[in-house]
Tab-separated table of C-alpha atoms in Angstrom:
chain	number	residue	atom	x	y	z
A	699	MET	CA	172.747	58.493	105.184
A	700	GLN	CA	169.364	56.965	106.107
A	701	LYS	CA	168.673	59.737	108.657
A	702	ALA	CA	169.595	62.381	106.129
A	703	LYS	CA	167.215	60.887	103.556
A	704	ALA	CA	164.411	60.718	106.113
A	705	PHE	CA	164.981	64.338	107.130
A	706	GLU	CA	164.939	65.469	103.521
A	707	THR	CA	161.711	63.511	102.943
A	708	LEU	CA	160.026	65.213	105.889
A	709	ARG	CA	161.279	68.630	104.790
A	710	ARG	CA	159.874	68.125	101.323
A	711	CYS	CA	156.592	66.785	102.734
A	712	VAL	CA	156.075	69.936	104.785
A	713	SER	CA	157.344	72.525	102.320
A	714	GLN	CA	156.011	71.112	99.051
A	715	ARG	CA	152.726	69.433	99.938
A	716	GLY	CA	150.675	72.501	99.159
A	717	SER	CA	152.438	73.459	95.958
A	718	SER	CA	152.688	69.914	94.591
A	719	LEU	CA	148.968	69.294	94.811
A	720	SER	CA	147.748	72.751	93.891
A	721	HIS	CA	150.091	74.136	91.257
A	722	HIS	CA	147.773	72.912	88.483
A	723	ARG	CA	144.883	75.162	89.547
A	724	ALA	CA	144.507	76.341	85.944
A	725	PHE	CA	142.554	73.151	85.348
A	726	SER	CA	138.836	73.151	86.089
A	727	ALA	CA	137.826	72.099	89.566
A	728	GLN	CA	135.111	69.987	87.948
A	729	PRO	CA	135.827	66.592	86.361
A	730	ASN	CA	136.559	66.779	82.654
A	731	TYR	CA	133.886	64.676	81.004
A	732	ALA	CA	134.969	65.448	77.457
A	733	GLN	CA	137.231	62.393	77.359
A	734	TYR	CA	134.240	60.078	77.811
A	735	ASP	CA	131.775	59.289	75.041
A	736	ASP	CA	128.593	59.800	77.020
A	737	VAL	CA	128.430	60.269	80.772
A	738	GLU	CA	124.934	58.802	81.015
A	739	ASP	CA	126.033	55.638	79.221
A	740	LEU	CA	128.652	54.942	81.893
A	741	VAL	CA	126.012	54.645	84.621
A	742	THR	CA	122.616	53.790	83.216
A	743	VAL	CA	119.340	53.939	85.126
A	744	GLU	CA	116.368	51.594	85.278
A	745	GLY	CA	113.071	52.936	86.619
A	746	ARG	CA	110.907	50.470	88.523
A	747	ALA	CA	107.648	50.459	90.503
A	748	LYS	CA	108.982	52.361	93.486
A	749	SER	CA	112.710	52.003	93.080
A	750	ARG	CA	115.611	52.937	90.852
A	751	ALA	CA	118.580	50.861	89.700
A	752	ALA	CA	122.004	52.314	88.919
A	753	ILE	CA	123.921	50.087	86.516
A	754	LEU	CA	127.679	50.463	86.164
A	755	ASN	CA	128.176	50.187	82.427
A	756	ARG	CA	131.828	49.929	81.386
A	757	PRO	CA	131.973	46.158	80.867
A	758	SER	CA	135.081	46.345	78.670
A	759	ALA	CA	136.915	47.946	81.631
A	760	LEU	CA	135.250	45.658	84.203
A	761	ASN	CA	133.181	48.681	85.245
A	762	ALA	CA	136.237	50.469	86.639
A	763	LEU	CA	135.290	53.835	88.125
A	764	ASN	CA	136.391	57.086	86.529
A	765	ASN	CA	135.612	60.721	87.352
A	766	ALA	CA	132.425	60.825	85.327
A	767	MET	CA	130.993	57.678	86.906
A	768	ALA	CA	131.734	58.772	90.489
A	769	ALA	CA	130.158	62.174	89.870
A	770	ARG	CA	127.072	60.708	88.199
A	771	LEU	CA	126.541	58.189	90.998
A	772	LYS	CA	126.746	60.957	93.576
A	773	ARG	CA	124.228	63.121	91.697
A	774	LEU	CA	121.809	60.236	91.138
A	775	TYR	CA	121.841	59.062	94.737
A	776	GLU	CA	121.352	62.566	96.086
A	777	SER	CA	118.358	63.165	93.810
A	778	TRP	CA	116.830	59.744	94.563
A	779	GLU	CA	117.133	60.254	98.286
A	780	ASP	CA	115.113	63.485	98.003
A	781	ASN	CA	112.453	61.933	95.776
A	782	PRO	CA	109.435	60.745	97.841
A	783	ASP	CA	108.277	58.503	95.000
A	784	ILE	CA	111.391	56.319	95.311
A	785	GLY	CA	111.327	53.767	98.118
A	786	PHE	CA	114.687	52.073	97.672
A	787	VAL	CA	117.718	51.980	95.394
A	788	LEU	CA	119.632	49.124	93.734
A	789	MET	CA	123.111	49.017	92.202
A	790	LYS	CA	124.630	46.392	89.919
A	791	GLY	CA	127.237	46.025	87.199
A	792	SER	CA	127.000	44.963	83.570
A	793	GLY	CA	129.093	42.105	82.228
A	794	ARG	CA	131.256	39.810	84.299
A	795	ALA	CA	132.128	42.344	86.997
A	796	PHE	CA	130.275	44.384	89.539
A	797	CYS	CA	133.143	46.881	89.688
A	798	SER	CA	136.913	46.408	89.476
A	799	GLY	CA	137.611	49.524	91.535
A	800	ALA	CA	139.109	52.825	90.490
A	801	ASP	CA	140.395	53.174	86.940
A	802	ALA	CA	144.057	53.181	88.001
A	803	VAL	CA	145.383	53.513	84.464
A	804	SER	CA	143.289	56.631	83.926
A	805	LEU	CA	144.639	58.143	87.165
A	806	TYR	CA	148.180	57.215	86.128
A	807	GLN	CA	147.698	58.973	82.793
A	808	LEU	CA	146.112	62.061	84.354
A	809	VAL	CA	149.061	62.667	86.663
A	810	ASN	CA	151.611	61.961	83.934
A	811	GLU	CA	149.825	64.580	81.813
A	812	GLY	CA	150.146	67.076	84.669
A	813	ASN	CA	146.473	67.003	85.616
A	814	VAL	CA	146.841	66.304	89.322
A	815	GLU	CA	143.750	68.401	90.018
A	816	GLU	CA	141.366	66.097	88.174
A	817	CYS	CA	142.956	63.102	89.859
A	818	LYS	CA	142.371	64.730	93.239
A	819	ASN	CA	138.754	65.525	92.247
A	820	PHE	CA	138.191	61.843	91.574
A	821	PHE	CA	139.143	60.822	95.101
A	822	GLU	CA	137.142	63.648	96.621
A	823	THR	CA	133.983	62.771	94.673
A	824	LEU	CA	134.398	59.031	95.222
A	825	TYR	CA	134.873	59.315	98.967
A	826	LYS	CA	131.939	61.694	99.287
A	827	PHE	CA	129.785	59.174	97.462
A	828	VAL	CA	130.965	56.375	99.774
A	829	TYR	CA	129.917	58.521	102.723
A	830	ILE	CA	126.496	59.154	101.167
A	831	GLN	CA	126.166	55.418	100.674
A	832	GLY	CA	127.093	54.724	104.292
A	833	THR	CA	124.554	57.215	105.640
A	834	TYR	CA	121.827	56.726	103.051
A	835	LEU	CA	118.317	57.285	104.352
A	836	LYS	CA	116.668	54.754	102.046
A	837	PRO	CA	117.221	51.002	101.781
A	838	HIS	CA	119.935	50.081	99.321
A	839	VAL	CA	120.572	46.776	97.544
A	840	ALA	CA	123.945	46.102	95.916
A	841	ILE	CA	124.225	43.014	93.715
A	842	LEU	CA	127.907	42.058	93.816
A	843	ASP	CA	127.895	39.538	91.003
A	844	GLY	CA	131.377	38.935	89.592
A	845	ILE	CA	134.580	40.859	90.272
A	846	THR	CA	134.276	43.237	93.213
A	847	MET	CA	137.614	44.916	93.716
A	848	GLY	CA	138.984	47.797	95.802
A	849	ALA	CA	136.831	50.910	95.481
A	850	GLY	CA	134.203	48.750	93.804
A	851	ALA	CA	133.565	47.224	97.209
A	852	GLY	CA	133.746	50.663	98.796
A	853	ILE	CA	130.730	51.977	96.866
A	854	ALA	CA	128.593	48.992	97.852
A	855	LEU	CA	129.530	47.584	101.250
A	856	PRO	CA	128.351	50.571	103.333
A	857	GLY	CA	124.809	49.983	102.045
A	858	MET	CA	122.052	48.072	103.826
A	859	PHE	CA	121.826	44.902	101.692
A	860	ARG	CA	124.771	43.253	99.872
A	861	VAL	CA	123.850	40.324	97.654
A	862	VAL	CA	126.634	37.988	96.513
A	863	THR	CA	126.615	34.994	94.175
A	864	ASP	CA	128.648	31.975	93.179
A	865	LYS	CA	130.443	34.282	90.686
A	866	THR	CA	131.502	36.902	93.261
A	867	VAL	CA	135.236	37.550	93.725
A	868	PHE	CA	136.142	40.123	96.375
A	869	VAL	CA	139.700	41.452	96.582
A	870	ASN	CA	141.744	44.441	97.756
A	871	PRO	CA	144.893	44.349	95.571
A	872	GLU	CA	146.163	47.869	96.326
A	873	THR	CA	149.469	47.064	98.048
A	874	GLN	CA	150.523	45.125	94.955
A	875	MET	CA	150.171	48.396	93.042
A	876	GLY	CA	151.919	50.663	95.526
A	877	PHE	CA	148.673	52.089	96.890
A	878	HIS	CA	146.488	51.466	99.962
A	879	PRO	CA	142.991	50.008	100.517
A	880	ASP	CA	140.743	53.056	100.278
A	881	ALA	CA	137.144	54.181	99.667
A	882	GLY	CA	136.224	53.129	103.196
A	883	ALA	CA	138.272	49.905	103.213
A	884	SER	CA	140.009	50.821	106.468
A	885	PHE	CA	136.536	50.994	108.021
A	886	TYR	CA	135.005	47.721	106.832
A	887	LEU	CA	138.196	45.610	106.764
A	888	SER	CA	139.095	46.618	110.312
A	889	ARG	CA	135.735	45.278	111.512
A	890	LEU	CA	136.178	41.762	110.168
A	891	PRO	CA	136.763	38.892	112.623
A	892	GLY	CA	140.146	38.984	114.354
A	893	TYR	CA	142.902	40.150	112.039
A	894	LEU	CA	141.316	38.936	108.811
A	895	GLY	CA	141.108	42.538	107.591
A	896	GLU	CA	144.837	43.041	107.932
A	897	TYR	CA	145.447	39.794	106.081
A	898	LEU	CA	143.190	40.733	103.164
A	899	ALA	CA	144.552	44.290	102.955
A	900	LEU	CA	148.206	43.284	102.980
A	901	THR	CA	148.172	40.147	100.826
A	902	GLY	CA	145.366	40.998	98.401
A	903	ASP	CA	143.905	37.530	98.841
A	904	LYS	CA	140.429	36.845	97.450
A	905	LEU	CA	137.144	35.960	99.123
A	906	ASN	CA	134.246	34.266	97.348
A	907	GLY	CA	130.572	34.918	97.967
A	908	VAL	CA	130.204	32.232	100.617
A	909	GLU	CA	133.173	33.623	102.526
A	910	MET	CA	131.735	37.134	102.324
A	911	ILE	CA	128.532	35.844	103.912
A	912	ALA	CA	130.497	34.033	106.620
A	913	CYS	CA	132.427	37.151	107.654
A	914	ARG	CA	129.374	39.418	107.223
A	915	LEU	CA	130.669	41.526	104.372
A	916	ALA	CA	127.544	40.375	102.538
A	917	THR	CA	123.995	39.910	103.756
A	918	HIS	CA	122.460	37.533	101.177
A	919	TYR	CA	123.645	34.797	98.822
A	920	THR	CA	121.992	33.556	95.649
A	921	LEU	CA	123.150	31.629	92.638
A	922	ASN	CA	124.020	33.671	89.564
A	923	ALA	CA	121.460	31.660	87.628
A	924	ARG	CA	118.693	32.951	89.922
A	925	LEU	CA	119.623	36.635	89.764
A	926	ALA	CA	117.108	37.447	87.035
A	927	VAL	CA	114.304	36.132	89.223
A	928	VAL	CA	115.576	38.064	92.253
A	929	GLU	CA	115.773	41.305	90.276
A	930	GLU	CA	112.331	40.777	88.793
A	931	ARG	CA	110.900	40.317	92.265
A	932	LEU	CA	112.676	43.422	93.608
A	933	GLY	CA	111.528	45.463	90.614
A	934	LYS	CA	107.889	44.784	91.455
A	935	LEU	CA	108.191	45.905	95.075
A	936	ALA	CA	106.467	49.170	95.934
A	937	THR	CA	107.951	49.756	99.374
A	938	ASP	CA	110.484	51.673	101.426
A	939	GLU	CA	110.388	49.147	104.272
A	940	PRO	CA	113.701	47.305	104.833
A	941	SER	CA	111.845	44.314	106.283
A	942	VAL	CA	109.877	43.803	103.068
A	943	ILE	CA	113.067	43.933	100.968
A	944	GLU	CA	114.776	41.596	103.401
A	945	THR	CA	111.949	39.075	103.095
A	946	SER	CA	112.116	39.135	99.289
A	947	LEU	CA	115.880	38.637	99.269
A	948	ALA	CA	115.678	35.816	101.802
A	949	GLN	CA	112.944	34.095	99.780
A	950	TYR	CA	115.351	33.593	96.876
A	951	GLY	CA	118.441	32.994	98.956
A	952	ASP	CA	120.499	29.806	98.841
A	953	LEU	CA	122.146	27.822	101.608
A	954	VAL	CA	125.899	28.259	101.838
A	955	TYR	CA	128.576	25.887	103.068
A	956	LEU	CA	132.100	27.046	103.807
A	957	ASN	CA	134.881	25.098	102.109
A	958	LYS	CA	137.264	23.466	104.580
A	959	ARG	CA	140.188	25.040	102.709
A	960	SER	CA	138.770	28.544	103.127
A	961	ILE	CA	140.911	31.199	104.782
A	962	LEU	CA	138.103	31.499	107.332
A	963	SER	CA	138.985	28.028	108.582
A	964	LYS	CA	142.489	29.331	109.314
A	965	LEU	CA	141.557	32.332	111.438
A	966	GLU	CA	143.616	31.084	114.369
A	967	VAL	CA	146.854	31.151	112.399
A	968	VAL	CA	145.799	34.386	110.634
A	969	ASP	CA	145.372	36.043	114.019
A	970	ARG	CA	148.640	34.635	115.301
A	971	CYS	CA	150.567	35.982	112.319
A	972	PHE	CA	148.766	39.219	111.421
A	973	SER	CA	148.188	40.574	114.922
A	974	HIS	CA	151.763	41.880	115.106
A	975	ASP	CA	152.603	45.566	115.062
A	976	THR	CA	154.998	45.617	112.123
A	977	ILE	CA	155.234	44.003	108.685
A	978	GLU	CA	158.611	42.525	109.595
A	979	GLU	CA	157.076	40.775	112.613
A	980	ILE	CA	154.192	39.510	110.473
A	981	ILE	CA	156.670	38.056	107.962
A	982	ASP	CA	158.685	36.449	110.787
A	983	ALA	CA	155.507	34.856	112.174
A	984	LEU	CA	154.551	33.490	108.753
A	985	GLU	CA	158.012	32.056	108.234
A	986	ALA	CA	157.817	30.382	111.646
A	987	ALA	CA	154.423	28.905	110.713
A	988	ASP	CA	155.515	27.971	107.184
A	989	SER	CA	154.897	24.269	107.786
A	990	TYR	CA	151.161	24.942	108.317
A	991	ASP	CA	150.390	24.539	104.606
A	992	GLU	CA	150.923	26.283	101.282
A	993	TRP	CA	148.803	29.175	102.544
A	994	CYS	CA	151.750	30.572	104.502
A	995	THR	CA	154.048	30.297	101.500
A	996	THR	CA	151.545	32.132	99.305
A	997	ALA	CA	151.003	34.866	101.896
A	998	LEU	CA	154.756	35.386	102.224
A	999	LYS	CA	155.144	35.584	98.473
A	1000	LYS	CA	152.424	38.237	98.232
A	1001	LEU	CA	153.967	40.330	101.002
A	1002	LYS	CA	157.405	40.188	99.425
A	1003	GLU	CA	156.007	41.236	96.034
A	1004	ALA	CA	154.158	44.270	97.406
A	1005	SER	CA	155.459	47.798	97.949
A	1006	PRO	CA	157.200	47.925	101.368
A	1007	LEU	CA	156.000	51.480	101.957
A	1008	SER	CA	152.422	50.638	100.931
A	1009	LEU	CA	152.356	47.654	103.278
A	1010	ILE	CA	153.433	49.758	106.244
A	1011	VAL	CA	151.027	52.586	105.414
A	1012	SER	CA	148.146	50.142	104.848
A	1013	LEU	CA	148.734	48.298	108.120
A	1014	ARG	CA	148.682	51.552	110.074
A	1015	SER	CA	145.558	52.703	108.217
A	1016	ILE	CA	143.646	49.509	109.041
A	1017	ARG	CA	144.736	49.657	112.682
A	1018	GLU	CA	143.605	53.256	113.038
A	1019	GLY	CA	140.338	52.371	111.339
A	1020	ARG	CA	139.429	49.996	114.166
A	1021	PHE	CA	138.679	52.953	116.405
A	1022	GLN	CA	137.240	55.427	113.926
A	1023	SER	CA	133.896	56.154	112.298
A	1024	LEU	CA	133.369	56.002	108.547
A	1025	ASP	CA	133.911	59.723	108.036
A	1026	GLN	CA	137.177	59.652	109.983
A	1027	CYS	CA	138.411	56.701	107.929
A	1028	LEU	CA	137.573	58.441	104.658
A	1029	ALA	CA	139.306	61.650	105.767
A	1030	ARG	CA	142.481	59.707	106.590
A	1031	GLU	CA	142.333	57.723	103.355
A	1032	TYR	CA	141.968	60.985	101.439
A	1033	ARG	CA	145.213	62.289	102.947
A	1034	ILE	CA	146.983	59.051	102.068
A	1035	SER	CA	145.671	59.041	98.499
A	1036	LEU	CA	146.675	62.635	97.830
A	1037	ASN	CA	150.147	61.923	99.160
A	1038	ALA	CA	150.369	58.838	96.945
A	1039	ILE	CA	149.642	60.832	93.783
A	1040	SER	CA	151.858	63.759	94.827
A	1041	ARG	CA	155.080	61.684	94.644
A	1042	LEU	CA	156.475	63.711	97.556
A	1043	VAL	CA	157.676	60.592	99.358
A	1044	SER	CA	157.499	57.866	96.731
A	1045	SER	CA	156.311	57.099	93.195
A	1046	ASP	CA	155.279	53.557	94.107
A	1047	PHE	CA	151.669	53.988	92.953
A	1048	PHE	CA	152.787	54.948	89.451
A	1049	GLU	CA	155.417	52.239	89.379
A	1050	GLY	CA	152.885	49.636	90.509
A	1051	VAL	CA	150.338	50.659	87.872
A	1052	ARG	CA	153.054	50.701	85.214
A	1053	ALA	CA	154.296	47.231	86.120
A	1054	ARG	CA	150.901	45.570	86.494
A	1055	LEU	CA	148.532	47.398	84.173
A	1056	VAL	CA	150.513	49.400	81.615
A	1057	ASP	CA	153.742	47.625	80.635
A	1058	LYS	CA	152.637	44.416	82.387
A	1059	ASP	CA	156.171	43.266	83.109
A	1060	PHE	CA	155.145	42.510	86.716
A	1061	ALA	CA	158.566	43.679	87.897
A	1062	PRO	CA	158.004	46.904	89.857
A	1063	LYS	CA	161.023	48.734	91.235
A	1064	TRP	CA	159.781	49.930	94.595
A	1065	ASP	CA	161.263	52.996	96.251
A	1066	PRO	CA	162.169	52.481	99.034
A	1067	PRO	CA	162.973	48.899	98.012
A	1068	SER	CA	163.012	47.373	101.511
A	1069	PHE	CA	161.334	47.775	104.908
A	1070	LYS	CA	164.525	48.918	106.615
A	1071	GLU	CA	164.707	51.880	104.251
A	1072	VAL	CA	161.192	53.053	105.071
A	1073	SER	CA	161.560	55.684	107.793
A	1074	LYS	CA	158.948	56.772	110.319
A	1075	ASP	CA	158.992	60.252	108.769
A	1076	MET	CA	158.075	58.810	105.382
A	1077	VAL	CA	155.080	56.989	106.826
A	1078	ASP	CA	154.003	59.932	109.003
A	1079	CYS	CA	153.928	62.125	105.905
A	1080	TYR	CA	150.994	60.117	104.521
A	1081	PHE	CA	148.938	60.653	107.683
A	1082	SER	CA	149.797	64.301	108.384
A	1083	PRO	CA	147.190	67.043	107.916
A	1084	LEU	CA	147.171	68.584	104.458
A	1085	SER	CA	148.624	72.045	103.988
A	1086	GLU	CA	146.676	75.287	104.155
A	1087	PHE	CA	146.672	75.309	100.338
A	1088	GLU	CA	144.993	71.905	100.112
A	1089	PRO	CA	141.623	71.508	101.893
A	1090	GLU	CA	140.907	68.373	103.871
A	1091	LEU	CA	138.040	66.135	102.757
A	1092	GLU	CA	134.821	67.829	103.845
A	1093	LEU	CA	131.912	65.494	104.538
A	1094	PRO	CA	128.378	66.523	105.560
A	1095	THR	CA	128.636	65.079	109.064
A	1096	ALA	CA	126.325	67.744	110.514
A	1097	SER	CA	123.404	66.717	108.324
A	1098	ARG	CA	124.391	63.044	107.874
A	1099	GLU	CA	125.474	61.575	111.179
A	1100	PRO	CA	128.549	59.323	110.973
A	1101	PHE	CA	128.346	55.909	112.508
A	1102	MET	CA	130.430	53.172	114.067
A	1103	GLN	CA	129.619	49.481	113.848
């Protein structure tokens, strides 16, 4: 029975991929901005001496990204890069979050309304912006004050300077919602010390600002109370020299001390448990190390709450990311994301969003419900090339050279 189900999954993946993602072509290929009050209000702009600041401005939604915001960010950054009067660019969020990631509820509603095309456009525009950010020709400063989640990290971490504070909370919660860490996450998480990236991707555990400095996700740390002074200083700079910006940020930086209970003080056991090739082996290793402290118990709980299929797909994505450039990671993540919204293999993304963000019963019914029911064909489907009817993600690698670090 299991083999028959796997075969049928693969057959559907091959035969329906094109039609499932492209049968709504009657919809405009451009994002539909009509549903938003004012596009310019969602990302506001501050002009400064020789810089510009993009401010994510949906505080009631923790600055979650929608189609209009991703498209506006891409347009702004492209125009600023071509403007010789602008030396550097800054990004920040309004309210208590930098950015809580993609607006998952909006994506959930779009697909349920039959508008797969606009959902696909969101991922395409977002990932193209991440690539622009990662290959940007001008210095970039991201102020990650407050919640920095999922794709919210993706639009900031590829940049040159990442400023964190005592209010920063970094997290990749995607597997808990039946999705995968995307927007470049398989690139930056796979480059963290040891197997910390796998741990963060699979469990959705949080890092604070000090921990982000320690593992080099961030470049500078300052107290939230000093941010106004830092921004005032940056706003007066008339430069395009990274060293001048670096000096200004360092001048207002604060010393950081890692808490002894931090996950970074447990890297040895993290590596021992999360270096395995399969989720089942990772769980076995955690259960064997359960006496270490409550950390193991919490990690096990998170893994057992997450989508089995998403965990397996995410682990493979992070592992492949270790050996790929940013553009290759984004192209793979694009395939995975389009498969997730197509429901060809599973509806776990929609079930996860329903359970956590819509109905909020926190009782998702994953399909498949267990690791043993996740076949290799199911997983391979997420990584396979898209059909001839569905173009792959096209990034300007000829004009903007990809990089590895």
